[in-house]
Amino acid sequence: MKITRNQEVQFDEFSRACDLVEAYFDETIDDVALHAPVSRRQLIAILARAQLSGRQFAIDGLTEQGEVVYQSSDETLFWLDGGFWTDMRGTHHLEPDEGRAAREVHRRLIEALDGDVPYYNRERDPFVLIERFALYE
């Protein structure tokens, strides 16, 4: 399955990524999909694509693009510089509403751990890289 012009994954890998983001973000997906013009199923697929791309970015040095807010063996939460979600929308041909909804899921999780975002961080992009092994088996 081709998820970008330069990135292909096996369908079962994409399916596992969908299962992982659905389990990880859980109710946050429901809350965001309820108020966004994006279906729950569509939002899960967008979040899965972001995870698969984020994994590739992590290999290329994601930590150099921003600040690590929290890290565990299961996840790394970032505030990224450089228009991460704008790039993600272009890479995956997402509609603006789709990109905003996915960004909002990530923002809510980071703010739940890091508190309200100061004004200067509103220009930075939130991203949660789920590092559970099941995604990469």
C-alpha atoms as a PDB file:
ATOM      1  CA  MET A   1       0.000   0.000   0.000  1.00  0.00           C
ATOM      2  CA  LYS A   2       1.389   3.372  -0.978  1.00  0.00           C
ATOM      3  CA  ILE A   3       0.918   5.986   1.766  1.00  0.00           C
ATOM      4  CA  THR A   4       3.002   8.698   0.083  1.00  0.00           C
ATOM      5  CA  ARG A   5       4.717   9.079  -3.240  1.00  0.00           C
ATOM      6  CA  ASN A   6       7.979   7.852  -1.690  1.00  0.00           C
ATOM      7  CA  GLN A   7       6.723   5.541   1.052  1.00  0.00           C
ATOM      8  CA  GLU A   8       5.070   2.164   0.748  1.00  0.00           C
ATOM      9  CA  VAL A   9       3.978  -0.144   3.539  1.00  0.00           C
ATOM     10  CA  GLN A  10       2.370  -3.533   3.608  1.00  0.00           C
ATOM     11  CA  PHE A  11      -1.383  -3.453   4.207  1.00  0.00           C
ATOM     12  CA  ASP A  12      -1.009  -5.438   7.426  1.00  0.00           C
ATOM     13  CA  GLU A  13       1.511  -2.865   8.721  1.00  0.00           C
ATOM     14  CA  PHE A  14      -0.957  -0.069   7.996  1.00  0.00           C
ATOM     15  CA  SER A  15      -3.719  -2.074   9.662  1.00  0.00           C
ATOM     16  CA  ARG A  16      -1.555  -2.557  12.784  1.00  0.00           C
ATOM     17  CA  ALA A  17      -0.804   1.180  12.799  1.00  0.00           C
ATOM     18  CA  CYS A  18      -4.557   1.877  12.689  1.00  0.00           C
ATOM     19  CA  ASP A  19      -5.153  -0.512  15.595  1.00  0.00           C
ATOM     20  CA  LEU A  20      -2.315   1.038  17.566  1.00  0.00           C
ATOM     21  CA  VAL A  21      -3.422   4.661  17.184  1.00  0.00           C
ATOM     22  CA  GLU A  22      -7.017   3.697  17.910  1.00  0.00           C
ATOM     23  CA  ALA A  23      -5.991   1.985  21.162  1.00  0.00           C
ATOM     24  CA  TYR A  24      -3.450   4.648  22.134  1.00  0.00           C
ATOM     25  CA  PHE A  25      -5.494   7.807  21.485  1.00  0.00           C
ATOM     26  CA  ASP A  26      -8.770   6.089  22.425  1.00  0.00           C
ATOM     27  CA  GLU A  27     -11.414   8.603  23.556  1.00  0.00           C
ATOM     28  CA  THR A  28      -9.465  11.578  22.242  1.00  0.00           C
ATOM     29  CA  ILE A  29     -10.222  10.364  18.714  1.00  0.00           C
ATOM     30  CA  ASP A  30     -13.929  10.258  19.545  1.00  0.00           C
ATOM     31  CA  ASP A  31     -13.860  13.726  21.122  1.00  0.00           C
ATOM     32  CA  VAL A  32     -12.083  15.328  18.167  1.00  0.00           C
ATOM     33  CA  ALA A  33     -14.114  13.493  15.500  1.00  0.00           C
ATOM     34  CA  LEU A  34     -17.319  14.603  17.222  1.00  0.00           C
ATOM     35  CA  HIS A  35     -16.444  18.272  16.644  1.00  0.00           C
ATOM     36  CA  ALA A  36     -14.497  18.042  13.364  1.00  0.00           C
ATOM     37  CA  PRO A  37     -15.829  17.493   9.849  1.00  0.00           C
ATOM     38  CA  VAL A  38     -13.851  14.224   9.763  1.00  0.00           C
ATOM     39  CA  SER A  39     -15.224  10.771  10.552  1.00  0.00           C
ATOM     40  CA  ARG A  40     -13.730   8.670  13.321  1.00  0.00           C
ATOM     41  CA  ARG A  41     -12.583   6.053  10.813  1.00  0.00           C
ATOM     42  CA  GLN A  42     -11.013   8.687   8.583  1.00  0.00           C
ATOM     43  CA  LEU A  43      -9.220  10.252  11.558  1.00  0.00           C
ATOM     44  CA  ILE A  44      -7.775   6.878  12.591  1.00  0.00           C
ATOM     45  CA  ALA A  45      -6.404   6.358   9.066  1.00  0.00           C
ATOM     46  CA  ILE A  46      -4.830   9.847   9.099  1.00  0.00           C
ATOM     47  CA  LEU A  47      -3.272   9.243  12.507  1.00  0.00           C
ATOM     48  CA  ALA A  48      -1.896   5.887  11.302  1.00  0.00           C
ATOM     49  CA  ARG A  49      -0.286   7.557   8.293  1.00  0.00           C
ATOM     50  CA  ALA A  50       1.240  10.183  10.576  1.00  0.00           C
ATOM     51  CA  GLN A  51       2.674   7.429  12.798  1.00  0.00           C
ATOM     52  CA  LEU A  52       4.225   5.598   9.884  1.00  0.00           C
ATOM     53  CA  SER A  53       5.708   8.818   8.513  1.00  0.00           C
ATOM     54  CA  GLY A  54       6.761   9.922  11.993  1.00  0.00           C
ATOM     55  CA  ARG A  55       8.632   6.665  12.423  1.00  0.00           C
ATOM     56  CA  GLN A  56      10.625   7.454   9.282  1.00  0.00           C
ATOM     57  CA  PHE A  57      11.251  11.022  10.473  1.00  0.00           C
ATOM     58  CA  ALA A  58      12.441   9.661  13.836  1.00  0.00           C
ATOM     59  CA  ILE A  59      15.038   7.581  12.052  1.00  0.00           C
ATOM     60  CA  ASP A  60      16.134  10.732  10.219  1.00  0.00           C
ATOM     61  CA  GLY A  61      16.427  12.796  13.422  1.00  0.00           C
ATOM     62  CA  LEU A  62      13.007  13.959  14.632  1.00  0.00           C
ATOM     63  CA  THR A  63      14.472  14.981  17.990  1.00  0.00           C
ATOM     64  CA  GLU A  64      16.581  17.619  16.250  1.00  0.00           C
ATOM     65  CA  GLN A  65      13.425  19.319  14.908  1.00  0.00           C
ATOM     66  CA  GLY A  66      11.993  20.326  18.271  1.00  0.00           C
ATOM     67  CA  GLU A  67      11.648  19.715  21.965  1.00  0.00           C
ATOM     68  CA  VAL A  68      10.919  16.398  23.680  1.00  0.00           C
ATOM     69  CA  VAL A  69       8.172  17.012  26.245  1.00  0.00           C
ATOM     70  CA  TYR A  70       7.957  13.470  27.593  1.00  0.00           C
ATOM     71  CA  GLN A  71       9.530  10.144  26.765  1.00  0.00           C
ATOM     72  CA  SER A  72       8.889   6.603  27.921  1.00  0.00           C
ATOM     73  CA  SER A  73       9.410   3.180  26.453  1.00  0.00           C
ATOM     74  CA  ASP A  74       5.953   3.486  24.844  1.00  0.00           C
ATOM     75  CA  GLU A  75       5.966   6.996  23.408  1.00  0.00           C
ATOM     76  CA  THR A  76       7.795  10.254  22.814  1.00  0.00           C
ATOM     77  CA  LEU A  77       5.878  13.521  22.878  1.00  0.00           C
ATOM     78  CA  PHE A  78       7.306  16.440  20.886  1.00  0.00           C
ATOM     79  CA  TRP A  79       6.760  20.110  20.210  1.00  0.00           C
ATOM     80  CA  LEU A  80       8.203  20.400  16.712  1.00  0.00           C
ATOM     81  CA  ASP A  81       9.394  23.387  14.734  1.00  0.00           C
ATOM     82  CA  GLY A  82       9.119  23.755  10.990  1.00  0.00           C
ATOM     83  CA  GLY A  83       5.489  23.116  10.083  1.00  0.00           C
ATOM     84  CA  PHE A  84       5.306  19.377  10.733  1.00  0.00           C
ATOM     85  CA  TRP A  85       1.521  19.150  10.219  1.00  0.00           C
ATOM     86  CA  THR A  86       1.610  21.399   7.166  1.00  0.00           C
ATOM     87  CA  ASP A  87       4.210  19.073   5.667  1.00  0.00           C
ATOM     88  CA  MET A  88       2.127  16.053   6.689  1.00  0.00           C
ATOM     89  CA  ARG A  89      -0.926  17.494   4.918  1.00  0.00           C
ATOM     90  CA  GLY A  90       1.098  17.957   1.743  1.00  0.00           C
ATOM     91  CA  THR A  91       2.808  14.585   1.942  1.00  0.00           C
ATOM     92  CA  HIS A  92      -0.440  12.684   2.464  1.00  0.00           C
ATOM     93  CA  HIS A  93      -2.673  14.966   0.358  1.00  0.00           C
ATOM     94  CA  LEU A  94      -4.885  15.745   3.345  1.00  0.00           C
ATOM     95  CA  GLU A  95      -7.628  18.316   3.377  1.00  0.00           C
ATOM     96  CA  PRO A  96      -7.037  21.171   5.838  1.00  0.00           C
ATOM     97  CA  ASP A  97      -9.787  19.841   8.158  1.00  0.00           C
ATOM     98  CA  GLU A  98      -8.144  16.406   8.216  1.00  0.00           C
ATOM     99  CA  GLY A  99      -4.763  17.857   9.137  1.00  0.00           C
ATOM    100  CA  ARG A 100      -6.265  20.096  11.826  1.00  0.00           C
ATOM    101  CA  ALA A 101      -8.170  17.177  13.366  1.00  0.00           C
ATOM    102  CA  ALA A 102      -5.067  14.973  13.515  1.00  0.00           C
ATOM    103  CA  ARG A 103      -3.012  17.839  14.967  1.00  0.00           C
ATOM    104  CA  GLU A 104      -5.725  18.406  17.579  1.00  0.00           C
ATOM    105  CA  VAL A 105      -5.570  14.768  18.752  1.00  0.00           C
ATOM    106  CA  HIS A 106      -1.823  15.098  19.307  1.00  0.00           C
ATOM    107  CA  ARG A 107      -2.152  18.530  20.959  1.00  0.00           C
ATOM    108  CA  ARG A 108      -4.732  17.321  23.460  1.00  0.00           C
ATOM    109  CA  LEU A 109      -2.565  14.443  24.582  1.00  0.00           C
ATOM    110  CA  ILE A 110       0.536  16.600  25.009  1.00  0.00           C
ATOM    111  CA  GLU A 111      -1.378  19.293  26.892  1.00  0.00           C
ATOM    112  CA  ALA A 112      -2.847  16.626  29.184  1.00  0.00           C
ATOM    113  CA  LEU A 113       0.716  15.767  30.234  1.00  0.00           C
ATOM    114  CA  ASP A 114       2.440  19.127  29.857  1.00  0.00           C
ATOM    115  CA  GLY A 115      -0.339  21.518  30.883  1.00  0.00           C
ATOM    116  CA  ASP A 116      -1.746  24.367  28.839  1.00  0.00           C
ATOM    117  CA  VAL A 117       0.465  25.474  26.019  1.00  0.00           C
ATOM    118  CA  PRO A 118       2.150  28.837  26.519  1.00  0.00           C
ATOM    119  CA  TYR A 119       1.530  31.358  23.748  1.00  0.00           C
ATOM    120  CA  TYR A 120       5.008  30.898  22.233  1.00  0.00           C
ATOM    121  CA  ASN A 121       4.398  27.156  21.789  1.00  0.00           C
ATOM    122  CA  ARG A 122       1.173  27.610  19.812  1.00  0.00           C
ATOM    123  CA  GLU A 123       3.276  28.037  16.689  1.00  0.00           C
ATOM    124  CA  ARG A 124       4.992  24.706  17.283  1.00  0.00           C
ATOM    125  CA  ASP A 125       3.454  21.434  16.177  1.00  0.00           C
ATOM    126  CA  PRO A 126       2.523  18.677  18.613  1.00  0.00           C
ATOM    127  CA  PHE A 127       3.427  15.142  17.668  1.00  0.00           C
ATOM    128  CA  VAL A 128       3.250  11.894  19.623  1.00  0.00           C
ATOM    129  CA  LEU A 129       5.443   9.116  18.308  1.00  0.00           C
ATOM    130  CA  ILE A 130       4.105   5.815  19.578  1.00  0.00           C
ATOM    131  CA  GLU A 131       7.070   3.520  20.003  1.00  0.00           C
ATOM    132  CA  ARG A 132       5.379   0.310  21.033  1.00  0.00           C
ATOM    133  CA  PHE A 133       6.973  -2.641  19.320  1.00  0.00           C
ATOM    134  CA  ALA A 134       3.658  -3.962  17.934  1.00  0.00           C
ATOM    135  CA  LEU A 135       3.626  -1.222  15.314  1.00  0.00           C
ATOM    136  CA  TYR A 136       6.928  -2.332  13.805  1.00  0.00           C
ATOM    137  CA  GLU A 137       6.706  -6.119  13.946  1.00  0.00           C
END
